[in-house]
PDB file of C-alpha atoms in Angstrom:
ATOM      1  CA  UNK A 275      -0.064   0.087  -0.412  1.00 86.00           C
ATOM      2  CA  UNK A 276       0.722   3.651  -0.392  1.00 92.00           C
ATOM      3  CA  UNK A 277       3.366   4.801   2.450  1.00 95.00           C
ATOM      4  CA  UNK A 278       3.006   8.737   3.786  1.00 97.00           C
ATOM      5  CA  UNK A 279       5.840   9.834   6.225  1.00 98.00           C
ATOM      6  CA  UNK A 280       5.832  13.091   8.117  1.00 98.00           C
ATOM      7  CA  UNK A 281       8.609  15.076   9.190  1.00 97.00           C
ATOM      8  CA  UNK A 282      10.318  15.929  11.455  1.00 98.00           C
ATOM      9  CA  UNK A 283       8.625  13.120  14.121  1.00 97.00           C
ATOM     10  CA  UNK A 284       9.027  16.123  16.995  1.00 97.00           C
ATOM     11  CA  UNK A 285       9.347  19.800  16.848  1.00 97.00           C
ATOM     12  CA  UNK A 286       9.597  21.622  19.233  1.00 97.00           C
ATOM     13  CA  UNK A 287       8.970  25.832  18.798  1.00 96.00           C
ATOM     14  CA  UNK A 288       9.452  28.893  20.847  1.00 97.00           C
ATOM     15  CA  UNK A 289       6.195  31.019  20.708  1.00 97.00           C
ATOM     16  CA  UNK A 290       6.592  33.375  17.821  1.00 97.00           C
ATOM     17  CA  UNK A 291       8.377  31.536  15.686  1.00 98.00           C
ATOM     18  CA  UNK A 292       7.846  29.664  12.326  1.00 97.00           C
ATOM     19  CA  UNK A 293       7.829  26.090  11.142  1.00 97.00           C
ATOM     20  CA  UNK A 294       7.491  23.984   7.921  1.00 98.00           C
ATOM     21  CA  UNK A 295       6.261  20.347   8.672  1.00 98.00           C
ATOM     22  CA  UNK A 296       6.526  17.946   5.399  1.00 98.00           C
ATOM     23  CA  UNK A 297       4.437  15.037   4.406  1.00 98.00           C
ATOM     24  CA  UNK A 298       5.802  12.715   1.286  1.00 98.00           C
ATOM     25  CA  UNK A 299       3.802   9.966   0.019  1.00 97.00           C
ATOM     26  CA  UNK A 300       4.969   7.114  -2.325  1.00 96.00           C
ATOM     27  CA  UNK A 301       2.388   6.751  -4.643  1.00 94.00           C
ATOM     28  CA  UNK A 302      -0.343   9.025  -6.679  1.00 92.00           C
ATOM     29  CA  UNK A 303      -3.369  10.004  -4.366  1.00 92.00           C
ATOM     30  CA  UNK A 304      -6.639  11.326  -5.364  1.00 89.00           C
ATOM     31  CA  UNK A 305      -6.667  14.319  -2.572  1.00 92.00           C
ATOM     32  CA  UNK A 306      -4.812  15.243   0.602  1.00 95.00           C
ATOM     33  CA  UNK A 307      -5.823  16.428   4.010  1.00 95.00           C
ATOM     34  CA  UNK A 308      -3.709  17.963   7.199  1.00 97.00           C
ATOM     35  CA  UNK A 309      -5.519  17.437  10.259  1.00 96.00           C
ATOM     36  CA  UNK A 310      -4.737  18.828  13.380  1.00 97.00           C
ATOM     37  CA  UNK A 311      -4.868  16.506  17.077  1.00 96.00           C
ATOM     38  CA  UNK A 312      -5.560  18.150  20.119  1.00 90.00           C
ATOM     39  CA  UNK A 313      -4.722  16.746  23.138  1.00 85.00           C
ATOM     40  CA  UNK A 314      -8.226  15.479  23.790  1.00 86.00           C
ATOM     41  CA  UNK A 315      -7.889  13.978  20.756  1.00 89.00           C
ATOM     42  CA  UNK A 316      -9.920  15.631  18.506  1.00 91.00           C
ATOM     43  CA  UNK A 317      -8.676  15.829  14.455  1.00 94.00           C
ATOM     44  CA  UNK A 318      -9.814  19.033  13.064  1.00 93.00           C
ATOM     45  CA  UNK A 319      -9.520  19.679   9.238  1.00 91.00           C
ATOM     46  CA  UNK A 320      -6.888  22.139   8.328  1.00 95.00           C
ATOM     47  CA  UNK A 321      -6.649  22.070   4.591  1.00 95.00           C
ATOM     48  CA  UNK A 322      -8.172  19.841   2.161  1.00 92.00           C
ATOM     49  CA  UNK A 323      -5.271  20.611  -0.972  1.00 94.00           C
ATOM     50  CA  UNK A 324      -4.933  17.742  -3.710  1.00 93.00           C
ATOM     51  CA  UNK A 325      -2.374  20.804  -5.414  1.00 95.00           C
ATOM     52  CA  UNK A 326      -1.449  24.306  -5.232  1.00 97.00           C
ATOM     53  CA  UNK A 327      -1.669  26.156  -2.364  1.00 98.00           C
ATOM     54  CA  UNK A 328      -3.934  27.406   0.254  1.00 97.00           C
ATOM     55  CA  UNK A 329      -4.159  29.701   3.322  1.00 97.00           C
ATOM     56  CA  UNK A 330      -5.841  30.320   6.401  1.00 96.00           C
ATOM     57  CA  UNK A 331      -4.987  32.751   8.883  1.00 97.00           C
ATOM     58  CA  UNK A 332      -1.243  32.096  10.357  1.00 97.00           C
ATOM     59  CA  UNK A 333      -1.416  28.355   8.423  1.00 98.00           C
ATOM     60  CA  UNK A 334      -0.564  27.709   4.779  1.00 98.00           C
ATOM     61  CA  UNK A 335      -0.440  24.717   3.033  1.00 98.00           C
ATOM     62  CA  UNK A 336       1.349  23.392  -0.356  1.00 98.00           C
ATOM     63  CA  UNK A 337       0.838  20.110  -2.417  1.00 98.00           C
ATOM     64  CA  UNK A 338       2.769  19.065  -5.536  1.00 97.00           C
ATOM     65  CA  UNK A 339       1.050  15.988  -6.546  1.00 94.00           C
ATOM     66  CA  UNK A 340       3.889  15.350  -9.184  1.00 95.00           C
ATOM     67  CA  UNK A 341       6.291  15.236  -6.769  1.00 96.00           C
ATOM     68  CA  UNK A 342       4.521  13.159  -4.428  1.00 97.00           C
ATOM     69  CA  UNK A 343       4.972  16.141  -1.520  1.00 98.00           C
ATOM     70  CA  UNK A 344       3.145  18.451   0.929  1.00 98.00           C
ATOM     71  CA  UNK A 345       4.282  21.440   3.428  1.00 98.00           C
ATOM     72  CA  UNK A 346       2.329  22.762   6.132  1.00 98.00           C
ATOM     73  CA  UNK A 347       3.822  26.271   6.843  1.00 98.00           C
ATOM     74  CA  UNK A 348       3.180  27.638  10.445  1.00 97.00           C
ATOM     75  CA  UNK A 349       4.038  31.066  11.445  1.00 97.00           C
ATOM     76  CA  UNK A 350       3.971  32.953  14.352  1.00 97.00           C
ATOM     77  CA  UNK A 351       3.345  30.146  16.062  1.00 97.00           C
ATOM     78  CA  UNK A 352       1.233  29.797  19.687  1.00 96.00           C
ATOM     79  CA  UNK A 353       0.738  27.481  22.308  1.00 95.00           C
ATOM     80  CA  UNK A 354      -2.596  26.736  21.306  1.00 94.00           C
ATOM     81  CA  UNK A 355      -0.633  25.433  18.175  1.00 96.00           C
ATOM     82  CA  UNK A 356       0.861  22.442  20.187  1.00 95.00           C
ATOM     83  CA  UNK A 357      -0.464  19.029  19.004  1.00 96.00           C
ATOM     84  CA  UNK A 358       0.187  16.496  16.686  1.00 97.00           C
ATOM     85  CA  UNK A 359      -0.452  17.689  13.107  1.00 98.00           C
ATOM     86  CA  UNK A 360      -1.649  14.471  10.744  1.00 98.00           C
ATOM     87  CA  UNK A 361      -0.829  14.471   6.650  1.00 97.00           C
ATOM     88  CA  UNK A 362      -3.554  12.214   4.812  1.00 96.00           C
ATOM     89  CA  UNK A 363      -3.966  10.966   1.405  1.00 95.00           C
ATOM     90  CA  UNK A 364      -6.730  10.047  -0.490  1.00 90.00           C
ATOM     91  CA  UNK A 365      -7.028   6.572  -2.157  1.00 88.00           C
ATOM     92  CA  UNK A 366      -9.141   4.847  -4.487  1.00 83.00           C
ATOM     93  CA  UNK A 367      -9.790   1.506  -2.416  1.00 75.00           C
ATOM     94  CA  UNK A 368     -12.726  -0.342  -4.646  1.00 70.00           C
ATOM     95  CA  UNK A 369     -16.183  -0.783  -4.458  1.00 68.00           C
ATOM     96  CA  UNK A 370     -16.514   2.913  -5.065  1.00 71.00           C
ATOM     97  CA  UNK A 371     -15.163   4.445  -2.312  1.00 76.00           C
ATOM     98  CA  UNK A 372     -12.044   6.640  -1.573  1.00 81.00           C
ATOM     99  CA  UNK A 373      -9.878   5.501   2.002  1.00 86.00           C
ATOM    100  CA  UNK A 374      -7.306   8.092   3.933  1.00 90.00           C
ATOM    101  CA  UNK A 375      -4.256   6.690   4.829  1.00 95.00           C
ATOM    102  CA  UNK A 376      -2.267   8.592   7.585  1.00 97.00           C
ATOM    103  CA  UNK A 377       1.070   9.559   8.270  1.00 97.00           C
ATOM    104  CA  UNK A 378       2.299   8.593  11.735  1.00 96.00           C
ATOM    105  CA  UNK A 379       2.253  13.135  12.500  1.00 97.00           C
ATOM    106  CA  UNK A 380       4.384  15.417  13.201  1.00 98.00           C
ATOM    107  CA  UNK A 381       4.269  16.163  17.374  1.00 97.00           C
ATOM    108  CA  UNK A 382       4.628  20.155  17.981  1.00 97.00           C
ATOM    109  CA  UNK A 383       5.409  21.940  21.204  1.00 96.00           C
ATOM    110  CA  UNK A 384       5.176  25.591  21.563  1.00 96.00           C
ATOM    111  CA  UNK A 385       6.597  27.031  24.966  1.00 96.00           C
ATOM    112  CA  UNK A 386       5.954  30.119  26.081  1.00 94.00           C
TER     113      UNK A 386
ATOM    114  CA  UNK B 295     -25.500  22.402  12.626  1.00 54.00           C
ATOM    115  CA  UNK B 296     -24.550  19.835  14.871  1.00 68.00           C
ATOM    116  CA  UNK B 297     -20.770  18.204  13.805  1.00 90.00           C
ATOM    117  CA  UNK B 298     -19.869  14.722  14.122  1.00 94.00           C
ATOM    118  CA  UNK B 299     -20.973  12.983  17.608  1.00 95.00           C
ATOM    119  CA  UNK B 300     -19.660   9.414  19.123  1.00 97.00           C
ATOM    120  CA  UNK B 301     -20.864   7.576  22.274  1.00 97.00           C
ATOM    121  CA  UNK B 302     -19.492   6.230  24.563  1.00 97.00           C
ATOM    122  CA  UNK B 303     -16.535   8.759  25.257  1.00 96.00           C
ATOM    123  CA  UNK B 304     -14.429   5.891  27.260  1.00 96.00           C
ATOM    124  CA  UNK B 305     -15.059   2.349  27.560  1.00 96.00           C
ATOM    125  CA  UNK B 306     -13.428  -0.657  28.943  1.00 98.00           C
ATOM    126  CA  UNK B 307     -14.236  -4.155  28.124  1.00 98.00           C
ATOM    127  CA  UNK B 308     -12.496  -7.839  28.872  1.00 98.00           C
ATOM    128  CA  UNK B 309     -11.100  -9.692  26.428  1.00 98.00           C
ATOM    129  CA  UNK B 310     -13.444 -12.063  24.850  1.00 98.00           C
ATOM    130  CA  UNK B 311     -16.658  -9.370  24.982  1.00 98.00           C
ATOM    131  CA  UNK B 312     -18.267  -7.703  22.650  1.00 98.00           C
ATOM    132  CA  UNK B 313     -18.455  -4.098  22.104  1.00 98.00           C
ATOM    133  CA  UNK B 314     -20.535  -1.358  19.863  1.00 98.00           C
ATOM    134  CA  UNK B 315     -19.592   2.096  19.154  1.00 98.00           C
ATOM    135  CA  UNK B 316     -21.912   4.620  17.886  1.00 98.00           C
ATOM    136  CA  UNK B 317     -21.628   7.282  15.689  1.00 97.00           C
ATOM    137  CA  UNK B 318     -23.953   9.999  14.071  1.00 96.00           C
ATOM    138  CA  UNK B 319     -22.892  11.748  11.288  1.00 92.00           C
ATOM    139  CA  UNK B 320     -22.478  15.875  10.611  1.00 88.00           C
ATOM    140  CA  UNK B 321     -26.016  17.476   9.142  1.00 85.00           C
ATOM    141  CA  UNK B 322     -26.129  16.037   5.855  1.00 85.00           C
ATOM    142  CA  UNK B 323     -23.470  13.678   5.066  1.00 89.00           C
ATOM    143  CA  UNK B 324     -24.747  10.237   3.914  1.00 89.00           C
ATOM    144  CA  UNK B 325     -20.904   9.021   4.107  1.00 91.00           C
ATOM    145  CA  UNK B 326     -19.335   7.218   7.142  1.00 93.00           C
ATOM    146  CA  UNK B 327     -15.794   6.140   7.991  1.00 93.00           C
ATOM    147  CA  UNK B 328     -14.494   4.513  10.803  1.00 97.00           C
ATOM    148  CA  UNK B 329     -11.027   4.336  12.014  1.00 97.00           C
ATOM    149  CA  UNK B 330      -8.762   3.026  14.766  1.00 98.00           C
ATOM    150  CA  UNK B 331      -5.713   4.859  16.366  1.00 97.00           C
ATOM    151  CA  UNK B 332      -3.176   3.198  18.504  1.00 96.00           C
ATOM    152  CA  UNK B 333      -0.940   5.168  21.044  1.00 93.00           C
ATOM    153  CA  UNK B 334       1.385   7.170  19.143  1.00 91.00           C
ATOM    154  CA  UNK B 335       0.264   6.415  15.845  1.00 94.00           C
ATOM    155  CA  UNK B 336      -1.893   7.569  12.955  1.00 95.00           C
ATOM    156  CA  UNK B 337      -5.419   6.752  12.245  1.00 96.00           C
ATOM    157  CA  UNK B 338      -6.071   3.565  10.593  1.00 96.00           C
ATOM    158  CA  UNK B 339      -8.983   3.060   7.819  1.00 94.00           C
ATOM    159  CA  UNK B 340     -11.305   0.231   9.104  1.00 96.00           C
ATOM    160  CA  UNK B 341     -14.316   0.575   6.685  1.00 93.00           C
ATOM    161  CA  UNK B 342     -16.442   3.142   5.124  1.00 92.00           C
ATOM    162  CA  UNK B 343     -20.332   2.651   4.676  1.00 92.00           C
ATOM    163  CA  UNK B 344     -22.576   4.559   1.995  1.00 89.00           C
ATOM    164  CA  UNK B 345     -26.338   4.458   1.814  1.00 87.00           C
ATOM    165  CA  UNK B 346     -26.102   1.693   4.362  1.00 90.00           C
ATOM    166  CA  UNK B 347     -23.908  -0.511   2.682  1.00 90.00           C
ATOM    167  CA  UNK B 348     -20.102  -1.402   3.188  1.00 90.00           C
ATOM    168  CA  UNK B 349     -18.608   0.030   0.263  1.00 85.00           C
ATOM    169  CA  UNK B 350     -14.537  -0.131   1.535  1.00 87.00           C
ATOM    170  CA  UNK B 351     -12.466  -1.948   3.854  1.00 90.00           C
ATOM    171  CA  UNK B 352      -9.008  -1.832   5.491  1.00 91.00           C
ATOM    172  CA  UNK B 353      -6.865  -4.442   6.694  1.00 92.00           C
ATOM    173  CA  UNK B 354      -8.934  -5.606   9.863  1.00 96.00           C
ATOM    174  CA  UNK B 355     -10.538  -9.021  10.284  1.00 97.00           C
ATOM    175  CA  UNK B 356     -14.635  -9.688  10.053  1.00 96.00           C
ATOM    176  CA  UNK B 357     -14.981  -9.384  13.999  1.00 98.00           C
ATOM    177  CA  UNK B 358     -14.832  -6.096  13.164  1.00 98.00           C
ATOM    178  CA  UNK B 359     -18.339  -5.383  11.076  1.00 97.00           C
ATOM    179  CA  UNK B 360     -20.634  -2.238  10.862  1.00 96.00           C
ATOM    180  CA  UNK B 361     -24.214  -0.740  10.317  1.00 96.00           C
ATOM    181  CA  UNK B 362     -25.583   2.208   8.336  1.00 95.00           C
ATOM    182  CA  UNK B 363     -28.678   3.452   9.484  1.00 93.00           C
ATOM    183  CA  UNK B 364     -31.389   5.388   7.415  1.00 92.00           C
ATOM    184  CA  UNK B 365     -30.547   9.073   9.018  1.00 89.00           C
ATOM    185  CA  UNK B 366     -26.683   7.938   7.969  1.00 90.00           C
ATOM    186  CA  UNK B 367     -25.439   7.558  12.125  1.00 93.00           C
ATOM    187  CA  UNK B 368     -23.624   3.974  11.961  1.00 96.00           C
ATOM    188  CA  UNK B 369     -22.762   1.439  14.290  1.00 98.00           C
ATOM    189  CA  UNK B 370     -19.225  -0.576  15.024  1.00 98.00           C
ATOM    190  CA  UNK B 371     -19.234  -3.704  16.423  1.00 98.00           C
ATOM    191  CA  UNK B 372     -16.289  -5.722  16.985  1.00 98.00           C
ATOM    192  CA  UNK B 373     -16.595  -9.183  18.590  1.00 97.00           C
ATOM    193  CA  UNK B 374     -14.090 -11.146  20.664  1.00 98.00           C
ATOM    194  CA  UNK B 375     -11.689  -7.968  22.325  1.00 98.00           C
ATOM    195  CA  UNK B 376      -7.978  -8.588  22.167  1.00 98.00           C
ATOM    196  CA  UNK B 377      -5.977  -6.607  23.915  1.00 97.00           C
ATOM    197  CA  UNK B 378      -4.607  -4.833  20.853  1.00 97.00           C
ATOM    198  CA  UNK B 379      -7.991  -3.608  20.128  1.00 98.00           C
ATOM    199  CA  UNK B 380      -7.109  -1.220  22.971  1.00 98.00           C
ATOM    200  CA  UNK B 381      -7.222   2.323  20.650  1.00 97.00           C
ATOM    201  CA  UNK B 382      -9.213   5.432  20.344  1.00 97.00           C
ATOM    202  CA  UNK B 383     -11.914   4.764  17.333  1.00 98.00           C
ATOM    203  CA  UNK B 384     -13.074   7.413  15.135  1.00 97.00           C
ATOM    204  CA  UNK B 385     -15.559   7.931  12.883  1.00 96.00           C
ATOM    205  CA  UNK B 386     -15.592  10.477  10.009  1.00 94.00           C
ATOM    206  CA  UNK B 387     -18.174  11.989   8.175  1.00 92.00           C
ATOM    207  CA  UNK B 388     -18.526  13.534   4.456  1.00 89.00           C
ATOM    208  CA  UNK B 389     -21.167  15.131   2.729  1.00 83.00           C
ATOM    209  CA  UNK B 390     -20.109  13.836  -1.048  1.00 71.00           C
ATOM    210  CA  UNK B 391     -19.444  10.497  -2.231  1.00 67.00           C
ATOM    211  CA  UNK B 392     -17.008   8.766  -2.770  1.00 63.00           C
ATOM    212  CA  UNK B 393     -14.615  11.408  -2.102  1.00 68.00           C
ATOM    213  CA  UNK B 394     -14.515  15.008  -0.138  1.00 77.00           C
ATOM    214  CA  UNK B 395     -13.525  16.584   3.075  1.00 84.00           C
ATOM    215  CA  UNK B 396     -14.220  14.074   6.241  1.00 87.00           C
ATOM    216  CA  UNK B 397     -15.072  15.547   9.606  1.00 90.00           C
ATOM    217  CA  UNK B 398     -14.145  13.561  12.409  1.00 93.00           C
ATOM    218  CA  UNK B 399     -16.155  12.916  15.794  1.00 95.00           C
ATOM    219  CA  UNK B 400     -14.344  13.241  19.219  1.00 94.00           C
ATOM    220  CA  UNK B 401     -13.759   9.384  19.497  1.00 96.00           C
ATOM    221  CA  UNK B 402     -14.539   6.850  21.663  1.00 97.00           C
ATOM    222  CA  UNK B 403     -11.263   5.713  23.292  1.00 97.00           C
ATOM    223  CA  UNK B 404     -11.553   1.688  24.377  1.00 98.00           C
ATOM    224  CA  UNK B 405      -9.391  -0.486  26.880  1.00 98.00           C
ATOM    225  CA  UNK B 406      -9.261  -4.053  26.864  1.00 98.00           C
ATOM    226  CA  UNK B 407      -7.783  -5.399  30.223  1.00 97.00           C
TER     227      UNK B 407
END
């Protein structure tokens, strides 16, 4: 099956710093989503981004599908940005459905 | 508009027992997917339901089964529980089929002793 690799696995930032999280995938995909999982386990959608660049406040994402990677940028980080960031790619799984395959995540800790 | 809800929040079972987890999809969403997330790992796809039928399945044994109801809510049933079934179980719903943004519920944390 498809491999999804996220880097770095762990990241510690001083509040106010910027960061870039990377997601590499091993095969062509139908779509890609970025999620933030808070300490209580809730997965929150950040971006649905099959290609191109999107921005939402201090966050932006870029997917280059032809080169099989996506980047998530966090600017002026805040302590509330702490948590685990997941990249998930969508592929056709047969019987008319698409399934998400997740990476192992990047654990971000933002310290005051 | 209510989001995806799941019940119960937490559950403790013993090995060999059976468990049923429940999910209410976001209003208007007709597709529900279930995921298992072990500690320190990303979620893994279990199966997907669309219009009350399973139409996609990950690498999980048959003792993992599900249902979707006419109101698009869903159940995940796990028989003959094993210690490795301890995990966070996440339900996600989406508006369009077969491909659309998936919105996740808060999860059910299952502990098998």
